[in-house]
CSV table of C-alpha atoms in Angstrom, one decimal:
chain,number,residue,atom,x,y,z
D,13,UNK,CA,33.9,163.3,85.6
D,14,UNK,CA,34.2,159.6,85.6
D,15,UNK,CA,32.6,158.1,82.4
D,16,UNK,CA,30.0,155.9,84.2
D,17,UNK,CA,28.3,159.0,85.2
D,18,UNK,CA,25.5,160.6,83.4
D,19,UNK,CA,25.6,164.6,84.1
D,20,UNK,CA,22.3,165.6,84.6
D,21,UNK,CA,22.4,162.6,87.2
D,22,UNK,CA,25.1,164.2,88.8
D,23,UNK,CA,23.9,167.5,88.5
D,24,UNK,CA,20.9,166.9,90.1
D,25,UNK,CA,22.5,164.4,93.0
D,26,UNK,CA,25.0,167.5,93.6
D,27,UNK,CA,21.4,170.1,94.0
D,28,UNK,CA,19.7,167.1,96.0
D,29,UNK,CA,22.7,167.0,98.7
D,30,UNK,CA,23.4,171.3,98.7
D,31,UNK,CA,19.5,171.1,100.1
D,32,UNK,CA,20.4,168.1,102.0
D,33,UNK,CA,23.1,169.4,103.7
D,34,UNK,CA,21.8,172.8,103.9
D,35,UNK,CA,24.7,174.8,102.3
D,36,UNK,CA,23.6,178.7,102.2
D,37,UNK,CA,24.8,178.8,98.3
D,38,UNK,CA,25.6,181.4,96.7
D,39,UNK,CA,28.1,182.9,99.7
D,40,UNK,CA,27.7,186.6,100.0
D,41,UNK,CA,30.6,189.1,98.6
D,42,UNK,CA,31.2,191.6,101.2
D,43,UNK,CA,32.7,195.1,100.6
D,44,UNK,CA,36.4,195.2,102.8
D,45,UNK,CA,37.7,198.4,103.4
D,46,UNK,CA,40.3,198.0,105.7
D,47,UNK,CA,42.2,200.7,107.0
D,48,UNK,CA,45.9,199.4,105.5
D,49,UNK,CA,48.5,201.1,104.2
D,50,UNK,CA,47.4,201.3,100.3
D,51,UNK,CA,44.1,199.9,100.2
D,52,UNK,CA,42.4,203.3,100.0
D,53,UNK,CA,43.7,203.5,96.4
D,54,UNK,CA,41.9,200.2,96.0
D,55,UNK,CA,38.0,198.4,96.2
D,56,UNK,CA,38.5,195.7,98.4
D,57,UNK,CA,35.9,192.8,98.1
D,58,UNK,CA,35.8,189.2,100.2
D,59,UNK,CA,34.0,186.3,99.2
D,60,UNK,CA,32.5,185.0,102.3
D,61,UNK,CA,32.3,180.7,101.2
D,62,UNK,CA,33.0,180.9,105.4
D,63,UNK,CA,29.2,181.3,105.3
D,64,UNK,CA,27.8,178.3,103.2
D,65,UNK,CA,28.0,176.0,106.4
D,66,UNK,CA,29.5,176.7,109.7
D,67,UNK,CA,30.9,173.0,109.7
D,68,UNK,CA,31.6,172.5,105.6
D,69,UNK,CA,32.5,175.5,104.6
D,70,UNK,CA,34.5,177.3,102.5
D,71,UNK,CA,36.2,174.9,99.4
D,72,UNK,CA,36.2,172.3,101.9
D,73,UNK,CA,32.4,171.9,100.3
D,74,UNK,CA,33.5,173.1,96.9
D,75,UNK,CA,36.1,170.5,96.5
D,76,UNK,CA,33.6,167.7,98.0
D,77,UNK,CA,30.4,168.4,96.2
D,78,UNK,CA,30.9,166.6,93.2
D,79,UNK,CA,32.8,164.0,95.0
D,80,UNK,CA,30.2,163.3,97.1
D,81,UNK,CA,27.6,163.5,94.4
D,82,UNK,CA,29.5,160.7,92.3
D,83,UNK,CA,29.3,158.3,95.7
D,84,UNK,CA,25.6,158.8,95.8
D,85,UNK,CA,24.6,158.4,91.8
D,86,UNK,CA,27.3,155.3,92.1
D,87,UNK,CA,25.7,154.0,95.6
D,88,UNK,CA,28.8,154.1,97.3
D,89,UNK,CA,29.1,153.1,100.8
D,90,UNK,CA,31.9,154.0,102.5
D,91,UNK,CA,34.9,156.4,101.8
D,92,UNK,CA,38.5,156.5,102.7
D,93,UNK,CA,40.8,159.9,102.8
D,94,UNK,CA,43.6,161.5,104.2
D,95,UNK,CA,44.8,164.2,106.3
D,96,UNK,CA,46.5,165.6,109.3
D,97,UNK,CA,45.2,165.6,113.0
D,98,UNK,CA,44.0,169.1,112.6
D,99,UNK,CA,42.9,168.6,109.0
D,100,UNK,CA,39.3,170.8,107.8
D,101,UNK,CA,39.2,168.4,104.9
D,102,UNK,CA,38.4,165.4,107.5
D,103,UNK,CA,36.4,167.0,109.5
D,104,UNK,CA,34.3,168.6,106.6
D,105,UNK,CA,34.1,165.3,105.3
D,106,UNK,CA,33.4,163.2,108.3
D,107,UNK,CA,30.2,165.4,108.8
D,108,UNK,CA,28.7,165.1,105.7
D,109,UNK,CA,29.2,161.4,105.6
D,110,UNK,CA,27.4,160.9,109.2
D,111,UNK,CA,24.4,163.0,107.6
D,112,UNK,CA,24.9,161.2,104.7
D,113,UNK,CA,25.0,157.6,105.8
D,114,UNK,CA,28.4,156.4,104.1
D,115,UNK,CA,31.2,155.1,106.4
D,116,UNK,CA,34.4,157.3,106.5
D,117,UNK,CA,38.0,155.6,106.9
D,118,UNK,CA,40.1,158.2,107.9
D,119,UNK,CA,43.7,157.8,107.7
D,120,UNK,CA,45.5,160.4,109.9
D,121,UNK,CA,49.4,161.5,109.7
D,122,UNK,CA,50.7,161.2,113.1
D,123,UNK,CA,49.4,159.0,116.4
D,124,UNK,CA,46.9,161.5,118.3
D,125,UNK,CA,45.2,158.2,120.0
D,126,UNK,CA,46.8,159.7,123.5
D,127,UNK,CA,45.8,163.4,122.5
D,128,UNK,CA,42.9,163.8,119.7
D,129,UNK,CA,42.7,166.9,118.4
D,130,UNK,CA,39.2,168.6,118.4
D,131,UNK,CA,38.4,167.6,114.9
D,132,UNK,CA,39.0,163.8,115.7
D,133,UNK,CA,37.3,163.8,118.3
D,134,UNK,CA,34.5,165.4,116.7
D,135,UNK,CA,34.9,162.2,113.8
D,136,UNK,CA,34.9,159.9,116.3
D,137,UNK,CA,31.4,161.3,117.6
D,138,UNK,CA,30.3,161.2,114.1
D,139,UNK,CA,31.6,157.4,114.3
D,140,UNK,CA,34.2,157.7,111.5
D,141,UNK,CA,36.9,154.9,112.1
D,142,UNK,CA,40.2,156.2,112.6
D,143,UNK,CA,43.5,154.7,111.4
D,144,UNK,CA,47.0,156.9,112.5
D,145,UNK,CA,50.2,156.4,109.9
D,146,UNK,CA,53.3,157.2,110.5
D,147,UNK,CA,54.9,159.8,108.5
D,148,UNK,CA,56.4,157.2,105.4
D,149,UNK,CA,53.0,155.2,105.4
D,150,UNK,CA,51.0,158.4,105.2
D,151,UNK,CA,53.4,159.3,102.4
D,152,UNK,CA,53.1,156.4,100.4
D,153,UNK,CA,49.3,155.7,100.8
D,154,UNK,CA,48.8,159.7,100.3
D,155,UNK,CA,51.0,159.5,96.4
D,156,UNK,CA,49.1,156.7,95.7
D,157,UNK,CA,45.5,157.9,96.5
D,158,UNK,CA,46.8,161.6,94.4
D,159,UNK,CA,47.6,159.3,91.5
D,160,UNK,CA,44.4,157.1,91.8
D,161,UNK,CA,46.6,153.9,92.6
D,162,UNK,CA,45.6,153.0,95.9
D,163,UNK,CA,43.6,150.2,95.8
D,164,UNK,CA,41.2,148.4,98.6
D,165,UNK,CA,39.6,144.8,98.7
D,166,UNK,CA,36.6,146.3,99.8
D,167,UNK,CA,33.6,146.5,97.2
D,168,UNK,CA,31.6,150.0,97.2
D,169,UNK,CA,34.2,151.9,98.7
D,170,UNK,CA,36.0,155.2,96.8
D,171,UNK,CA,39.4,157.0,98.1
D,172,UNK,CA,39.0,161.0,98.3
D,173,UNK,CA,42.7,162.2,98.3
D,174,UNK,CA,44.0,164.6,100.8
D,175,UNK,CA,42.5,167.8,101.1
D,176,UNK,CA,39.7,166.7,98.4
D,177,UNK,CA,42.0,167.6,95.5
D,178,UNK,CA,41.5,166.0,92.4
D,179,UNK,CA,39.6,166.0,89.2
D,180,UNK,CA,36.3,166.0,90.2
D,181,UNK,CA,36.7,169.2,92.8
D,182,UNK,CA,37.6,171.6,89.9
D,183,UNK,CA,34.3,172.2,88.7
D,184,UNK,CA,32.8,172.6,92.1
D,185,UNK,CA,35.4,175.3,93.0
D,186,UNK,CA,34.6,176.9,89.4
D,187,UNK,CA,31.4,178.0,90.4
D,188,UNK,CA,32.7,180.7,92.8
D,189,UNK,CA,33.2,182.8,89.7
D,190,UNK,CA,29.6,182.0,88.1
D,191,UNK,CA,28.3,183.8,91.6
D,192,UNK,CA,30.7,186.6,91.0
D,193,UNK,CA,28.1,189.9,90.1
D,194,UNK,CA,31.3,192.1,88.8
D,195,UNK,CA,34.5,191.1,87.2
D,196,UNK,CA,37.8,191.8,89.1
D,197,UNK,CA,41.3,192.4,88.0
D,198,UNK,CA,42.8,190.3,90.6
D,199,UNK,CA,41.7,187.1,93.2
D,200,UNK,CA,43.8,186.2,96.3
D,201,UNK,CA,43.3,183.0,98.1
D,202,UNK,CA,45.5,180.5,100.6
D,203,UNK,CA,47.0,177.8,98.7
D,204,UNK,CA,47.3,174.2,100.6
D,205,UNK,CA,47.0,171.3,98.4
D,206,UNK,CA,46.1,173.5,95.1
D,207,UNK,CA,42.6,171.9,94.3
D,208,UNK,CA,41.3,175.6,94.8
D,209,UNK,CA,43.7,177.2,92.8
D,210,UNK,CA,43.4,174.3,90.1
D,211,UNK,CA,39.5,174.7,90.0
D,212,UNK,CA,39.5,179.0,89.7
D,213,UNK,CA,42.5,178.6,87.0
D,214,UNK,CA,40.2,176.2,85.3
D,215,UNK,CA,37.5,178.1,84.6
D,216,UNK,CA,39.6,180.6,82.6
D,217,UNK,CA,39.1,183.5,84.9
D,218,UNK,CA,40.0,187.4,83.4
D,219,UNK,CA,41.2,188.1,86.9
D,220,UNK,CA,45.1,187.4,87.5
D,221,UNK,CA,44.9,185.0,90.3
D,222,UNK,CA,47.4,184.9,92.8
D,223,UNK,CA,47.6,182.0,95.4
D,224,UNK,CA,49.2,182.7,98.9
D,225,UNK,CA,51.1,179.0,100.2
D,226,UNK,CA,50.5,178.6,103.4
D,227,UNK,CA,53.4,175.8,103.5
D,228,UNK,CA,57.0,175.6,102.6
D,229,UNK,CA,56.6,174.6,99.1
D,230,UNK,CA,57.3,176.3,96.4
D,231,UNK,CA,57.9,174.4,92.9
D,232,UNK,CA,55.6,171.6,95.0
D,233,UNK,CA,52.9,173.5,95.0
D,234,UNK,CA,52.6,175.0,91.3
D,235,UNK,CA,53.7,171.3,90.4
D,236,UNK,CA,50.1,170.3,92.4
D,237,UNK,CA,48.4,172.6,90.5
D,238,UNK,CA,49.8,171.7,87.1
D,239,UNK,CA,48.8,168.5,87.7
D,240,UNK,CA,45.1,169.1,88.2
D,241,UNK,CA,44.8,171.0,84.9
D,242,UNK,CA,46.8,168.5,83.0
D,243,UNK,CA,48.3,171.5,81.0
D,244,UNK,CA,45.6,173.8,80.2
D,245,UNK,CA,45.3,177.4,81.3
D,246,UNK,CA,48.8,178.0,82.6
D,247,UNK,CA,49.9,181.6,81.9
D,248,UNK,CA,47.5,184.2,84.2
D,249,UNK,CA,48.1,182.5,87.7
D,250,UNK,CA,51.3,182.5,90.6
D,251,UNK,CA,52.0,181.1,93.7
D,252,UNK,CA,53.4,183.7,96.1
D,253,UNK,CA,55.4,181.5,98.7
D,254,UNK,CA,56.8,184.9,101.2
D,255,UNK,CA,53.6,184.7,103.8
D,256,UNK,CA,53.7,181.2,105.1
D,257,UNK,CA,55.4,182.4,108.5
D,258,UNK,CA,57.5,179.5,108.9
D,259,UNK,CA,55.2,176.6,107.5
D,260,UNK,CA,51.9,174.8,107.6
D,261,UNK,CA,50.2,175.3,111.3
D,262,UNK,CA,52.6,178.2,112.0
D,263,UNK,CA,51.2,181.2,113.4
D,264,UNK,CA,53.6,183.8,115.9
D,265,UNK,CA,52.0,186.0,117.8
D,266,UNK,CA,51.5,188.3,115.4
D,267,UNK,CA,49.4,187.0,113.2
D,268,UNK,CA,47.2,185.3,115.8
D,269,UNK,CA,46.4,189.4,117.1
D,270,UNK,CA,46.2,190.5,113.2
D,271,UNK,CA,43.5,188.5,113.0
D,272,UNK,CA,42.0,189.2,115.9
D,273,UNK,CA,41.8,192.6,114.6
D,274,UNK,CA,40.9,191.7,111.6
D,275,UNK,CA,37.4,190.3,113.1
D,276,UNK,CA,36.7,193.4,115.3
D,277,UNK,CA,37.3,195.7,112.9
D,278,UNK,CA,35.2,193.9,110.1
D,279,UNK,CA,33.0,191.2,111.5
D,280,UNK,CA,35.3,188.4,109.4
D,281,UNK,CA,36.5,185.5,111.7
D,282,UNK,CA,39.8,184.1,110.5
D,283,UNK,CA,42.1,181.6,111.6
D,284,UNK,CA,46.1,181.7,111.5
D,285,UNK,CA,46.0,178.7,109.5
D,286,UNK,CA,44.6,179.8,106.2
D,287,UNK,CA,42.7,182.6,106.2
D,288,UNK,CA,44.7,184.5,108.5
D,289,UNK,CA,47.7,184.3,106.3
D,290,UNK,CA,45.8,185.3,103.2
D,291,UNK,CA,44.4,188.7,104.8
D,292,UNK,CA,48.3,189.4,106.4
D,293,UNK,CA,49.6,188.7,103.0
D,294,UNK,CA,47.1,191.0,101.3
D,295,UNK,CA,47.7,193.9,103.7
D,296,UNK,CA,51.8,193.8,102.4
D,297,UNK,CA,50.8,193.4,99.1
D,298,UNK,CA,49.1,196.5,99.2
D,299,UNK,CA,51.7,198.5,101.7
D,300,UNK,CA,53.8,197.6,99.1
D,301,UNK,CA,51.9,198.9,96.0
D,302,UNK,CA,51.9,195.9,94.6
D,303,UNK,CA,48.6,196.4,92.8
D,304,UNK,CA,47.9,199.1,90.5
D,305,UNK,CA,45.6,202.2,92.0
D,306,UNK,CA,42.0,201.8,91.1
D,307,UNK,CA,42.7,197.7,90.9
D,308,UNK,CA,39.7,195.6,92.0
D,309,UNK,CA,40.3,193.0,94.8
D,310,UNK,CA,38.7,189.8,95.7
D,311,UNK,CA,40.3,188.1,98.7
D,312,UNK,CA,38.8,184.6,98.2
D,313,UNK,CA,37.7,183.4,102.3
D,314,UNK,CA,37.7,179.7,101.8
D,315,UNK,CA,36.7,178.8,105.4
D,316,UNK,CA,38.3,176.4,107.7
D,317,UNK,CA,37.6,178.0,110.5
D,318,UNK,CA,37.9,174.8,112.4
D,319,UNK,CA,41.7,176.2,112.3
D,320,UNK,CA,41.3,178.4,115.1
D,321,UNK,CA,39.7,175.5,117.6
D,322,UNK,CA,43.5,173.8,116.9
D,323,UNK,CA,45.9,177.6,117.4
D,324,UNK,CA,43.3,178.8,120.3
């Protein structure tokens, strides 16, 4: 945490807005027992962060918490960030900033001024101000921001990078294992922009974790996550980059009816975007044998749900 901040100031900002905001913390673990290929030979848990918030859920509010809790011991006033025109970051963000009463700048790859998706048009509602880069702007402005370089003349204002990935969401995404009530030997969640995996790997979990890229990325992404830990804790975590199904946003068919079946068999919404490809991942895994019998599973549900508004 920045230096100007005193913890228990931050600590209790970060209580004050979970009330605020109404976040249903701690999320419920919920027994899976899907019936897969394998996964008899194995106990099958989710983590349902889905449930914290239907609008910030998931580690869309456990990247932001202590982000946001910093702009309100600090008295900031206005925020700018980064993302795509389907991005859960944004719209996670643009909420709590309406309910908040900080202005949001967001800065979106791609000109949807013709089209808006349904999550800008929900930011605009929630009177965010909208600014559309092409793709070598985005790029720059996006480094910069990840390497806190971007600068702005405007006083009172803080940049949140892209996906909410930095320093400050580590701890935030930590506390998923403080709510855990049993250990596991091994945790599965989708991998985007690596804060999640950065914030679980920090907090020194026994559990193996094993991120599933939801993007064509491989050596980009570990390299993400490697830079969030700045070194430390490197040797009990892997990027498995085999389930993306063609890249960020893809989602054939087949995926989009696994996860329909998926929901009716268990009650677990998923979208093709994230969560989708972490359950479809998980049931090769464990076709394959992958995981020892007897092996305790936690398939991490970080939300973003928003994703199936943008594939439906």
């Amino acid at each position: 945490m920045p230096p100007s901040s005193d913890a228990n100031s931050l600590n209790t900002a970060a209580d004050t807005l979970t009330a605020r905001l109404e976040i249903q913390s701690p999320s419920p673990l919920q027994l899976f027992q899907p019936d897969w290929p394998g996964a008899s030979e194995l106990q099958i848990w989710v983590k349902r962060d889905d449930l914290l918030h239907p609008i910030i859920s998931g580690n869309k509010w456990r990247k932001l918490k202590y982000a946001l809790a910093q702009l309100q011991v600090e008295n900031i006033d206005k925020v700018i960030s980064f993302g795509g025109g389907f991005s859960n970051h944004l719209h996670a963000l643009g909420y709590c900033c309406q309910r908040l009463g900080i202005a949001l700048e967001a800065r979106i790859r791609g000109d949807y001024s013709k089209h808006p998706s349904p999550m800008i048009d929900d930011l605009i509602r929630w009177g965010t101000t909208i600014k559309y880069l092409n793709k070598r702007s985005y790029k720059e402005q996006t480094e910069l921001a990840a390497a806190n370089a971007l600068t702005t003349d405007e006083t009172h204002t803080r940049v949140i990078p892209e996906g909410g990935s930095q320093q400050q969401a580590l701890p935030g995404v930590a506390e998923i294992l403080s709510e855990l009530p049993r250990d596991f030997d091994h945790i599965l969640l989708p991998v985007g922009s690596g804060g999640t995996l950065a914030g679980l790997v920090s907090a020194s979990p026994g559990a193996k974790l094993h991120g599933i890229a939801v993007l064509k990325g491989q050596d980009y992404l570990e390299q993400l996550v490697k830079n969030l830990l700045d070194g430390a804790n490197q040797n009990h975590w892997q990027i498995l980059h085999d389930y993306h199904g063609g890249g960020y946003g893809k989602a054939d068919k087949n995926l989009q009816a696994f996860c329909h079946e998926v929901e009716e068999n268990s009650a677990i919404p998923l979208e093709p975007v994230y969560s989708g490809k972490l359950f479809c991942a998980a049931r090769q895994l464990m076709e394959k044998g992958y995981f020892n019998a007897g092996s305790k599973i936690l398939l991490l549900h970080t939300g973003g749900l928003q994703g199936a508004r943008a594939s439906g």
